[in-house]
Amino acid sequence: MRRKGFIVTALINRAAGTFGESPASGLVCRNCGATFPLGAQHACFECFGPLEIGYDPERLARVTRADIEAGPYSLWRYAGLLPAGHNPLTRVESGTGMTPLIRADKLADRLGFTAPLWVKDDSANPTHSFKDRVVSVAITAARELGFTRIACASTGNLANSVAAHATRIGMDSIVFIPSDLESAKVTQTAIYGGTLVAVEGSYDDVNRLCSELSETDEFESTAFVNVNVRPYYAEGSKTLGYEVAEQLGWRLPQQVVAPMASGSMLTKVNKAFKELVSIGLVDALDYRVYGAQSSGCSPIAQAFADGTDTVIPVKPTGIAKSLNIGNPADGPYALDAVRSTGGAMAHVDDEEIRAGIQLLAETTGVFAETAGGVTTAVLKKLVESGQLDPSRETVIYNTGDGLKTLDAVSDRVQPTATIPPTIKGMRAAGLL
Ligand SMILES: *Cc1c(COP(=O)(O)O)cnc(C)c1O
């Protein structure tokens, strides 16, 4: 037994390899700067502000391009820059990450770009949205922290990802969604077999219920990925920034456009770019971050337009349900990321979102869910209004798969013709 234990330890040490220990040093309040030890805590004891992971800059700076390139072909190649998963044996590896960065020349032509335009296509993740990134990190942290059950409040994609990851590693899951979600997202969650609770209310109601539940004794050993382990969850989005830089040959793009629900993902892409510069993995560059919302739920874009830091909650409507968070937790931080880099925000209505899905599909072969339609339509709008410069290299993030929201566009397109199986039929339809 001792011998076996020794071998396992040696394997862990070897597999952890060049990454060594976690670079995370503690939890830091984003509001007042107070620091706390690492653990399942999300609000500051001093001011109730949101906590995020703080890092030891020296440990981050030890990570080299060669370490990353020698790592797995998944988001875990960046384990040296993440707060969980240093031990490959506790890491939840679902093959998430390293999604395609597609050069979108035809879309660039249509919108008048003279610089390269790229689509980072995160629909290629295992459950077909970017949420697999945040869940990979959150569920790994939950396991390392000793939780036995995993939970979330979801606008749809998070539900898919949590249920799939939990069953893969043999953990129980309990997922909470608003009861009016797209049927594809309900089915794609329920099929994995965990507990799925449809709540009669909006996402903001679901989120409030989950916050209350997380304080109860019955949920003591349950990790809510976007509530009590949210600081870990949020860091998973940094990998969307790291990957774009690595895929561009270790450099930053000049402009990025990201969709916003809570605003978390956008702030973490910015955090990732800043980290890469500060540890010397890429050259500094004056990049600009742009944020996209739907007109049915645009509290952050509205605050941007009004020139204020105060995000006024709204009651969401419209087809971009995955982005329908009316009271966005990271709104002020998203505003700061966009304003401090010289970017902008915009919102688009349901008709523009449908047209955006179709434009992206026709020009790139990427079929996006409504959130990707929001991002594409906002890109177009920002170019047309002169707020986004088409002579600067730009990356847009497609965060989910069109098959999840088919109804949004199913009446926009049909077969070119329906014919009998004959040459005559082809002629009659004008196709020959
Ligand atoms: C969750 C989600 C986002 C962004 O969410 P944030 O809360 O802003 O991090 C973007 N796109 C899709 C498809 C999502 O599901």
Short mmCIF file of C-alpha atoms and ligand atoms in Angstrom, two decimals:
data_model
loop_
_atom_site.label_atom_id
_atom_site.label_comp_id
_atom_site.label_asym_id
_atom_site.label_seq_id
_atom_site.Cartn_x
_atom_site.Cartn_y
_atom_site.Cartn_z
CA MET A 1 0.00 0.00 0.00
CA ARG A 2 2.75 2.40 0.91
CA ARG A 3 4.48 1.69 -2.31
CA LYS A 4 1.30 2.31 -4.28
CA GLY A 5 0.73 5.58 -2.42
CA PHE A 6 4.25 6.63 -3.27
CA ILE A 7 3.74 5.94 -6.96
CA VAL A 8 0.49 7.89 -7.05
CA THR A 9 2.15 10.86 -5.37
CA ALA A 10 5.05 10.69 -7.78
CA LEU A 11 2.64 10.61 -10.70
CA ILE A 12 0.77 13.64 -9.40
CA ASN A 13 4.01 15.53 -8.99
CA ARG A 14 5.22 14.60 -12.44
CA ALA A 15 1.91 15.36 -14.13
CA ALA A 16 1.66 18.70 -12.30
CA GLY A 17 5.11 19.16 -13.81
CA THR A 18 6.17 22.63 -14.77
CA PHE A 19 3.00 24.21 -13.44
CA GLY A 20 3.80 23.47 -9.79
CA GLU A 21 1.39 24.99 -7.31
CA SER A 22 -1.68 27.11 -8.02
CA PRO A 23 -0.91 30.80 -8.69
CA ALA A 24 -4.09 31.82 -6.81
CA SER A 25 -3.25 33.59 -3.56
CA GLY A 26 -6.66 34.46 -2.15
CA LEU A 27 -10.03 36.11 -2.70
CA VAL A 28 -10.04 39.86 -3.27
CA CYS A 29 -13.04 42.20 -2.98
CA ARG A 30 -13.55 44.01 -6.29
CA ASN A 31 -15.21 46.85 -4.43
CA CYS A 32 -13.05 47.61 -1.36
CA GLY A 33 -9.93 45.49 -1.98
CA ALA A 34 -10.21 43.45 1.25
CA THR A 35 -8.58 40.01 0.96
CA PHE A 36 -9.72 36.61 2.22
CA PRO A 37 -8.36 33.06 2.08
CA LEU A 38 -9.31 30.91 -0.91
CA GLY A 39 -12.61 29.02 -0.46
CA ALA A 40 -16.30 28.92 -1.31
CA GLN A 41 -17.12 32.54 -0.59
CA HIS A 42 -18.42 35.10 -3.07
CA ALA A 43 -19.29 38.25 -1.10
CA CYS A 44 -17.01 40.49 0.95
CA PHE A 45 -17.49 40.28 4.74
CA GLU A 46 -16.62 43.98 4.98
CA CYS A 47 -18.74 45.63 2.28
CA PHE A 48 -20.73 42.79 0.60
CA GLY A 49 -18.93 43.55 -2.69
CA PRO A 50 -18.22 40.70 -5.13
CA LEU A 51 -15.03 38.68 -4.63
CA GLU A 52 -12.64 37.56 -7.32
CA ILE A 53 -9.53 35.41 -7.38
CA GLY A 54 -6.27 37.21 -6.61
CA TYR A 55 -2.96 35.83 -7.90
CA ASP A 56 0.64 35.81 -6.81
CA PRO A 57 2.25 37.76 -9.68
CA GLU A 58 5.53 35.88 -9.31
CA ARG A 59 3.85 32.51 -9.69
CA LEU A 60 1.90 33.73 -12.74
CA ALA A 61 5.10 35.06 -14.27
CA ARG A 62 6.70 31.61 -14.15
CA VAL A 63 4.36 30.36 -16.89
CA THR A 64 6.01 30.33 -20.32
CA ARG A 65 4.65 29.96 -23.84
CA ALA A 66 6.47 26.62 -24.06
CA ASP A 67 4.69 25.30 -20.90
CA ILE A 68 1.34 26.20 -22.39
CA GLU A 69 2.11 24.79 -25.83
CA ALA A 70 3.23 21.50 -24.24
CA GLY A 71 -0.06 21.21 -22.33
CA PRO A 72 -3.25 19.38 -23.32
CA TYR A 73 -5.25 20.58 -26.33
CA SER A 74 -7.97 22.01 -24.05
CA LEU A 75 -8.43 24.94 -21.68
CA TRP A 76 -6.28 23.09 -19.13
CA ARG A 77 -3.18 24.09 -21.08
CA TYR A 78 -3.66 27.39 -19.13
CA ALA A 79 -3.83 25.67 -15.71
CA GLY A 80 -0.79 27.69 -14.63
CA LEU A 81 -2.97 30.83 -14.92
CA LEU A 82 -6.12 29.39 -13.31
CA PRO A 83 -7.25 28.93 -9.67
CA ALA A 84 -8.06 25.20 -9.93
CA GLY A 85 -6.95 22.06 -11.74
CA HIS A 86 -3.25 22.11 -10.92
CA ASN A 87 -3.44 18.49 -10.02
CA PRO A 88 -4.41 16.74 -13.26
CA LEU A 89 -6.09 14.01 -11.19
CA THR A 90 -8.75 16.36 -9.78
CA ARG A 91 -9.14 18.29 -13.03
CA VAL A 92 -12.45 17.79 -14.86
CA GLU A 93 -11.31 17.30 -18.46
CA SER A 94 -14.20 17.36 -20.94
CA GLY A 95 -12.17 18.51 -23.93
CA THR A 96 -13.43 22.06 -23.50
CA GLY A 97 -11.54 24.89 -25.16
CA MET A 98 -9.15 25.31 -28.10
CA THR A 99 -12.20 26.04 -30.24
CA PRO A 100 -11.63 27.31 -33.80
CA LEU A 101 -10.58 30.89 -34.52
CA ILE A 102 -12.04 31.34 -37.99
CA ARG A 103 -10.86 34.00 -40.43
CA ALA A 104 -14.05 35.69 -41.67
CA ASP A 105 -12.97 37.33 -44.95
CA LYS A 106 -16.42 37.29 -46.53
CA LEU A 107 -18.04 38.90 -43.49
CA ALA A 108 -15.16 41.41 -43.42
CA ASP A 109 -15.92 42.34 -47.07
CA ARG A 110 -19.63 42.71 -46.37
CA LEU A 111 -18.99 45.10 -43.48
CA GLY A 112 -16.21 47.08 -45.17
CA PHE A 113 -13.27 45.82 -43.11
CA THR A 114 -9.78 46.44 -44.45
CA ALA A 115 -8.15 44.63 -41.49
CA PRO A 116 -8.61 40.92 -40.65
CA LEU A 117 -11.84 39.91 -38.92
CA TRP A 118 -12.05 36.66 -36.94
CA VAL A 119 -14.80 34.62 -35.29
CA LYS A 120 -13.87 32.72 -32.14
CA ASP A 121 -16.40 29.90 -32.41
CA ASP A 122 -17.21 28.58 -28.95
CA SER A 123 -20.18 26.59 -30.22
CA ALA A 124 -17.54 23.89 -30.78
CA ASN A 125 -17.35 23.09 -27.05
CA PRO A 126 -18.75 19.74 -25.76
CA THR A 127 -22.22 21.07 -24.84
CA HIS A 128 -22.09 23.67 -27.62
CA SER A 129 -21.59 26.89 -25.71
CA PHE A 130 -18.86 28.86 -23.96
CA LYS A 131 -20.31 27.82 -20.57
CA ASP A 132 -18.24 24.61 -20.69
CA ARG A 133 -15.23 26.80 -19.85
CA VAL A 134 -16.64 28.28 -16.65
CA VAL A 135 -18.12 24.93 -15.63
CA SER A 136 -14.84 23.05 -16.17
CA VAL A 137 -13.09 25.38 -13.74
CA ALA A 138 -15.99 25.68 -11.24
CA ILE A 139 -16.64 21.95 -10.98
CA THR A 140 -12.93 21.22 -10.62
CA ALA A 141 -12.73 23.78 -7.81
CA ALA A 142 -15.90 22.35 -6.22
CA ARG A 143 -14.33 18.89 -6.17
CA GLU A 144 -11.07 20.22 -4.76
CA LEU A 145 -13.01 22.11 -2.06
CA GLY A 146 -14.86 18.92 -1.05
CA PHE A 147 -18.37 19.61 -2.34
CA THR A 148 -20.47 16.55 -3.20
CA ARG A 149 -23.23 18.10 -5.31
CA ILE A 150 -23.18 20.70 -8.05
CA ALA A 151 -25.91 23.26 -8.82
CA CYS A 152 -26.58 26.43 -10.81
CA ALA A 153 -29.06 29.14 -11.72
CA SER A 154 -29.13 29.20 -15.51
CA THR A 155 -30.42 31.06 -18.56
CA GLY A 156 -30.02 27.76 -20.46
CA ASN A 157 -26.48 27.05 -21.56
CA LEU A 158 -25.13 26.78 -18.04
CA ALA A 159 -27.84 24.21 -17.28
CA ASN A 160 -26.70 22.07 -20.24
CA SER A 161 -23.09 22.24 -19.20
CA VAL A 162 -23.53 21.64 -15.45
CA ALA A 163 -25.78 18.61 -15.98
CA ALA A 164 -23.38 17.09 -18.54
CA HIS A 165 -20.20 17.65 -16.53
CA ALA A 166 -21.76 16.41 -13.26
CA THR A 167 -22.93 13.12 -14.69
CA ARG A 168 -19.60 12.54 -16.41
CA ILE A 169 -17.70 12.67 -13.13
CA GLY A 170 -20.40 10.93 -11.09
CA MET A 171 -21.53 13.93 -9.06
CA ASP A 172 -25.20 14.69 -8.35
CA SER A 173 -26.55 17.87 -9.91
CA ILE A 174 -29.50 20.15 -9.29
CA VAL A 175 -30.13 22.75 -11.96
CA PHE A 176 -32.57 25.68 -11.75
CA ILE A 177 -33.96 27.36 -14.89
CA PRO A 178 -36.76 29.80 -15.72
CA SER A 179 -39.73 27.67 -16.89
CA ASP A 180 -40.08 29.55 -20.22
CA LEU A 181 -36.70 28.48 -21.69
CA GLU A 182 -36.26 27.29 -25.29
CA SER A 183 -37.33 23.63 -25.49
CA ALA A 184 -33.96 22.55 -26.96
CA LYS A 185 -32.19 23.82 -23.84
CA VAL A 186 -34.63 22.09 -21.50
CA THR A 187 -34.24 18.77 -23.33
CA GLN A 188 -30.48 19.14 -23.60
CA THR A 189 -30.33 19.49 -19.81
CA ALA A 190 -32.91 16.90 -18.77
CA ILE A 191 -31.40 14.19 -20.98
CA TYR A 192 -28.32 13.92 -18.74
CA GLY A 193 -30.50 12.72 -15.89
CA GLY A 194 -29.78 15.05 -12.96
CA THR A 195 -32.44 17.02 -11.09
CA LEU A 196 -33.85 19.85 -13.22
CA VAL A 197 -36.12 22.41 -11.56
CA ALA A 198 -38.15 24.75 -13.79
CA VAL A 199 -39.02 27.86 -11.78
CA GLU A 200 -42.04 30.02 -12.59
CA GLY A 201 -40.19 33.31 -12.85
CA SER A 202 -37.37 35.16 -14.60
CA TYR A 203 -33.68 34.30 -14.39
CA ASP A 204 -33.32 36.99 -11.73
CA ASP A 205 -35.98 35.20 -9.63
CA VAL A 206 -34.16 31.89 -10.14
CA ASN A 207 -30.87 33.45 -9.11
CA ARG A 208 -32.37 34.92 -5.94
CA LEU A 209 -33.86 31.53 -5.01
CA CYS A 210 -30.44 29.88 -5.51
CA SER A 211 -28.73 32.50 -3.33
CA GLU A 212 -31.23 31.76 -0.56
CA LEU A 213 -30.88 27.98 -0.97
CA SER A 214 -27.10 28.17 -0.84
CA GLU A 215 -27.42 29.52 2.71
CA THR A 216 -29.53 26.57 3.94
CA ASP A 217 -28.20 23.54 5.84
CA GLU A 218 -29.61 21.18 3.20
CA PHE A 219 -27.38 22.79 0.58
CA GLU A 220 -24.25 22.96 2.73
CA SER A 221 -22.33 20.50 0.56
CA THR A 222 -23.70 21.85 -2.73
CA ALA A 223 -21.57 24.09 -4.92
CA PHE A 224 -23.67 26.56 -6.92
CA VAL A 225 -21.25 27.23 -9.76
CA ASN A 226 -22.39 30.84 -10.25
CA VAL A 227 -23.20 31.64 -6.62
CA ASN A 228 -20.90 30.34 -3.86
CA VAL A 229 -18.03 29.27 -6.16
CA ARG A 230 -18.57 32.16 -8.59
CA PRO A 231 -15.01 33.55 -8.17
CA TYR A 232 -13.65 30.25 -9.59
CA TYR A 233 -16.37 29.96 -12.24
CA ALA A 234 -15.67 33.46 -13.56
CA GLU A 235 -11.95 32.76 -14.09
CA GLY A 236 -12.83 30.07 -16.65
CA SER A 237 -13.78 32.86 -19.07
CA LYS A 238 -10.18 34.11 -19.08
CA THR A 239 -9.32 31.19 -21.36
CA LEU A 240 -11.34 32.88 -24.15
CA GLY A 241 -8.76 35.66 -24.03
CA TYR A 242 -5.69 33.40 -23.71
CA GLU A 243 -6.74 31.21 -26.64
CA VAL A 244 -7.32 34.09 -29.03
CA ALA A 245 -3.85 35.45 -28.21
CA GLU A 246 -2.20 32.05 -28.66
CA GLN A 247 -4.12 31.31 -31.88
CA LEU A 248 -3.07 34.66 -33.34
CA GLY A 249 0.55 33.62 -32.78
CA TRP A 250 0.96 35.15 -29.30
CA ARG A 251 -0.38 38.61 -29.88
CA LEU A 252 -3.53 40.53 -28.97
CA PRO A 253 -6.23 41.63 -31.44
CA GLN A 254 -6.92 45.38 -31.66
CA GLN A 255 -10.67 45.06 -31.03
CA VAL A 256 -12.93 42.38 -29.54
CA VAL A 257 -16.73 42.21 -29.42
CA ALA A 258 -18.27 40.10 -26.65
CA PRO A 259 -21.92 39.40 -25.70
CA MET A 260 -22.99 40.33 -22.17
CA ALA A 261 -25.47 38.67 -19.81
CA SER A 262 -24.09 39.30 -16.30
CA GLY A 263 -21.09 40.98 -17.97
CA SER A 264 -18.66 38.52 -16.39
CA MET A 265 -17.21 36.98 -19.56
CA LEU A 266 -16.32 40.34 -21.08
CA THR A 267 -14.51 41.48 -17.94
CA LYS A 268 -12.49 38.24 -17.85
CA VAL A 269 -11.40 38.47 -21.48
CA ASN A 270 -10.03 41.89 -20.55
CA LYS A 271 -8.39 40.46 -17.40
CA ALA A 272 -6.76 37.72 -19.51
CA PHE A 273 -5.31 40.22 -22.00
CA LYS A 274 -3.92 42.34 -19.16
CA GLU A 275 -2.35 39.29 -17.49
CA LEU A 276 -0.70 38.12 -20.72
CA VAL A 277 0.89 41.55 -21.13
CA SER A 278 1.96 41.81 -17.49
CA ILE A 279 3.69 38.42 -17.49
CA GLY A 280 5.32 39.09 -20.85
CA LEU A 281 3.59 36.41 -22.95
CA VAL A 282 2.40 39.02 -25.48
CA ASP A 283 3.43 42.58 -26.37
CA ALA A 284 1.34 45.42 -24.99
CA LEU A 285 -1.19 46.82 -27.45
CA ASP A 286 -3.99 49.40 -27.20
CA TYR A 287 -6.86 46.99 -27.67
CA ARG A 288 -10.50 48.00 -27.32
CA VAL A 289 -13.26 45.90 -25.74
CA TYR A 290 -16.84 46.21 -27.09
CA GLY A 291 -19.98 44.86 -25.41
CA ALA A 292 -23.17 43.52 -27.04
CA GLN A 293 -26.69 43.16 -25.62
CA SER A 294 -30.20 42.70 -27.00
CA SER A 295 -32.68 45.57 -26.84
CA GLY A 296 -34.99 43.32 -24.81
CA CYS A 297 -32.40 43.28 -22.02
CA SER A 298 -29.81 46.04 -22.28
CA PRO A 299 -29.22 47.41 -18.78
CA ILE A 300 -25.42 47.56 -19.23
CA ALA A 301 -25.49 49.04 -22.74
CA GLN A 302 -28.08 51.56 -21.50
CA ALA A 303 -25.80 52.67 -18.64
CA PHE A 304 -23.00 53.03 -21.20
CA ALA A 305 -25.20 55.23 -23.41
CA ASP A 306 -26.24 57.30 -20.40
CA GLY A 307 -22.63 57.79 -19.32
CA THR A 308 -23.29 56.42 -15.83
CA ASP A 309 -21.87 53.64 -13.63
CA THR A 310 -25.29 52.82 -12.24
CA VAL A 311 -26.86 49.82 -13.93
CA ILE A 312 -30.65 50.01 -13.54
CA PRO A 313 -32.25 46.53 -13.47
CA VAL A 314 -34.81 45.70 -16.17
CA LYS A 315 -37.40 42.99 -16.78
CA PRO A 316 -35.95 41.08 -19.77
CA THR A 317 -37.88 40.32 -22.95
CA GLY A 318 -36.88 39.13 -26.43
CA ILE A 319 -35.39 36.09 -28.14
CA ALA A 320 -31.81 36.25 -26.82
CA LYS A 321 -32.75 34.30 -23.69
CA SER A 322 -29.24 33.17 -22.85
CA LEU A 323 -28.35 36.84 -22.30
CA ASN A 324 -31.52 37.74 -20.39
CA ILE A 325 -30.14 38.81 -17.01
CA GLY A 326 -32.05 41.89 -15.93
CA ASN A 327 -29.87 42.61 -12.89
CA PRO A 328 -26.32 41.94 -14.13
CA ALA A 329 -23.83 41.30 -11.31
CA ASP A 330 -20.78 42.39 -13.32
CA GLY A 331 -22.40 45.36 -15.06
CA PRO A 332 -20.22 48.06 -13.45
CA TYR A 333 -17.04 46.06 -14.14
CA ALA A 334 -18.02 45.50 -17.78
CA LEU A 335 -18.62 49.25 -18.14
CA ASP A 336 -15.18 49.89 -16.69
CA ALA A 337 -13.47 47.39 -19.03
CA VAL A 338 -15.13 48.94 -22.08
CA ARG A 339 -14.61 52.56 -21.06
CA SER A 340 -11.02 52.13 -19.91
CA THR A 341 -10.01 50.52 -23.22
CA GLY A 342 -11.84 53.07 -25.40
CA GLY A 343 -14.46 50.60 -26.68
CA ALA A 344 -18.24 50.97 -26.84
CA MET A 345 -21.51 49.08 -26.28
CA ALA A 346 -24.66 48.72 -28.35
CA HIS A 347 -27.89 46.74 -28.36
CA VAL A 348 -29.95 45.26 -31.20
CA ASP A 349 -33.61 44.24 -31.50
CA ASP A 350 -34.99 40.77 -32.26
CA GLU A 351 -35.22 41.41 -36.02
CA GLU A 352 -31.59 42.56 -36.12
CA ILE A 353 -30.60 39.48 -34.07
CA ARG A 354 -32.25 37.14 -36.60
CA ALA A 355 -30.53 38.98 -39.45
CA GLY A 356 -27.25 38.75 -37.52
CA ILE A 357 -27.55 34.96 -37.20
CA GLN A 358 -28.19 34.72 -40.95
CA LEU A 359 -25.36 37.11 -41.88
CA LEU A 360 -22.83 35.15 -39.81
CA ALA A 361 -24.03 31.82 -41.21
CA GLU A 362 -23.99 32.94 -44.88
CA THR A 363 -20.56 34.48 -44.67
CA THR A 364 -18.65 32.11 -42.35
CA GLY A 365 -20.47 28.78 -42.16
CA VAL A 366 -20.93 29.31 -38.41
CA PHE A 367 -24.52 28.84 -37.22
CA ALA A 368 -24.89 30.79 -34.00
CA GLU A 369 -27.56 30.82 -31.35
CA THR A 370 -29.33 34.10 -30.61
CA ALA A 371 -26.40 35.38 -28.51
CA GLY A 372 -24.12 35.06 -31.57
CA GLY A 373 -26.74 36.92 -33.60
CA VAL A 374 -26.60 39.71 -31.00
CA THR A 375 -22.80 39.92 -31.29
CA THR A 376 -22.77 39.89 -35.10
CA ALA A 377 -25.55 42.49 -35.35
CA VAL A 378 -23.80 44.71 -32.79
CA LEU A 379 -20.55 44.43 -34.76
CA LYS A 380 -22.41 45.66 -37.85
CA LYS A 381 -24.10 48.45 -35.93
CA LEU A 382 -20.85 49.67 -34.34
CA VAL A 383 -19.07 49.73 -37.72
CA GLU A 384 -21.96 51.63 -39.31
CA SER A 385 -22.06 54.17 -36.48
CA GLY A 386 -18.29 54.70 -36.70
CA GLN A 387 -17.64 53.45 -33.14
CA LEU A 388 -15.69 50.35 -34.21
CA ASP A 389 -12.81 50.84 -36.63
CA PRO A 390 -12.85 48.44 -39.62
CA SER A 391 -9.17 49.13 -40.26
CA ARG A 392 -8.21 47.46 -36.96
CA GLU A 393 -7.91 43.68 -36.53
CA THR A 394 -11.07 42.44 -34.78
CA VAL A 395 -12.27 39.26 -33.07
CA ILE A 396 -15.94 38.55 -32.32
CA TYR A 397 -17.02 35.84 -29.90
CA ASN A 398 -19.72 33.37 -30.94
CA THR A 399 -20.72 31.79 -27.64
CA GLY A 400 -23.40 29.24 -28.58
CA ASP A 401 -24.74 26.90 -31.26
CA GLY A 402 -27.67 27.76 -33.57
CA LEU A 403 -29.23 24.33 -33.06
CA LYS A 404 -30.10 25.43 -29.52
CA THR A 405 -32.37 28.25 -30.74
CA LEU A 406 -33.65 26.97 -34.11
CA ASP A 407 -37.04 28.65 -33.71
CA ALA A 408 -35.40 32.07 -33.92
CA VAL A 409 -34.69 31.62 -37.63
CA SER A 410 -36.71 28.61 -38.80
CA ASP A 411 -39.25 30.80 -40.62
CA ARG A 412 -36.56 32.98 -42.28
CA VAL A 413 -35.20 30.31 -44.59
CA GLN A 414 -36.68 27.43 -46.59
CA PRO A 415 -35.48 24.97 -49.26
CA THR A 416 -34.77 26.74 -52.58
CA ALA A 417 -37.29 24.43 -54.27
CA THR A 418 -39.23 21.24 -53.60
CA ILE A 419 -39.22 19.00 -56.68
CA PRO A 420 -40.10 15.49 -57.86
CA PRO A 421 -36.99 13.27 -58.29
CA THR A 422 -36.61 14.01 -62.03
CA ILE A 423 -34.58 16.17 -64.43
CA LYS A 424 -37.90 17.65 -65.54
CA GLY A 425 -38.55 18.67 -61.96
CA MET A 426 -35.19 20.46 -61.83
CA ARG A 427 -36.09 22.30 -65.08
CA ALA A 428 -39.55 23.24 -63.85
CA ALA A 429 -38.02 24.78 -60.76
CA GLY A 430 -35.64 26.84 -62.89
CA LEU A 431 -32.56 25.04 -61.51
CA LEU A 432 -31.36 23.62 -64.85
C1 LIG B 1 -23.80 32.94 -20.39
C2 LIG B 1 -23.63 33.36 -21.79
C3 LIG B 1 -22.90 34.52 -22.16
C4 LIG B 1 -22.26 35.55 -21.24
O1 LIG B 1 -22.55 35.50 -19.95
P1 LIG B 1 -21.95 36.49 -18.84
O2 LIG B 1 -22.91 36.32 -17.71
O3 LIG B 1 -21.95 37.87 -19.40
O4 LIG B 1 -20.60 35.99 -18.51
C5 LIG B 1 -22.74 34.76 -23.51
N1 LIG B 1 -23.26 33.96 -24.44
C6 LIG B 1 -23.95 32.85 -24.13
C7 LIG B 1 -24.50 32.01 -25.24
C8 LIG B 1 -24.15 32.50 -22.80
O5 LIG B 1 -24.83 31.38 -22.52
#
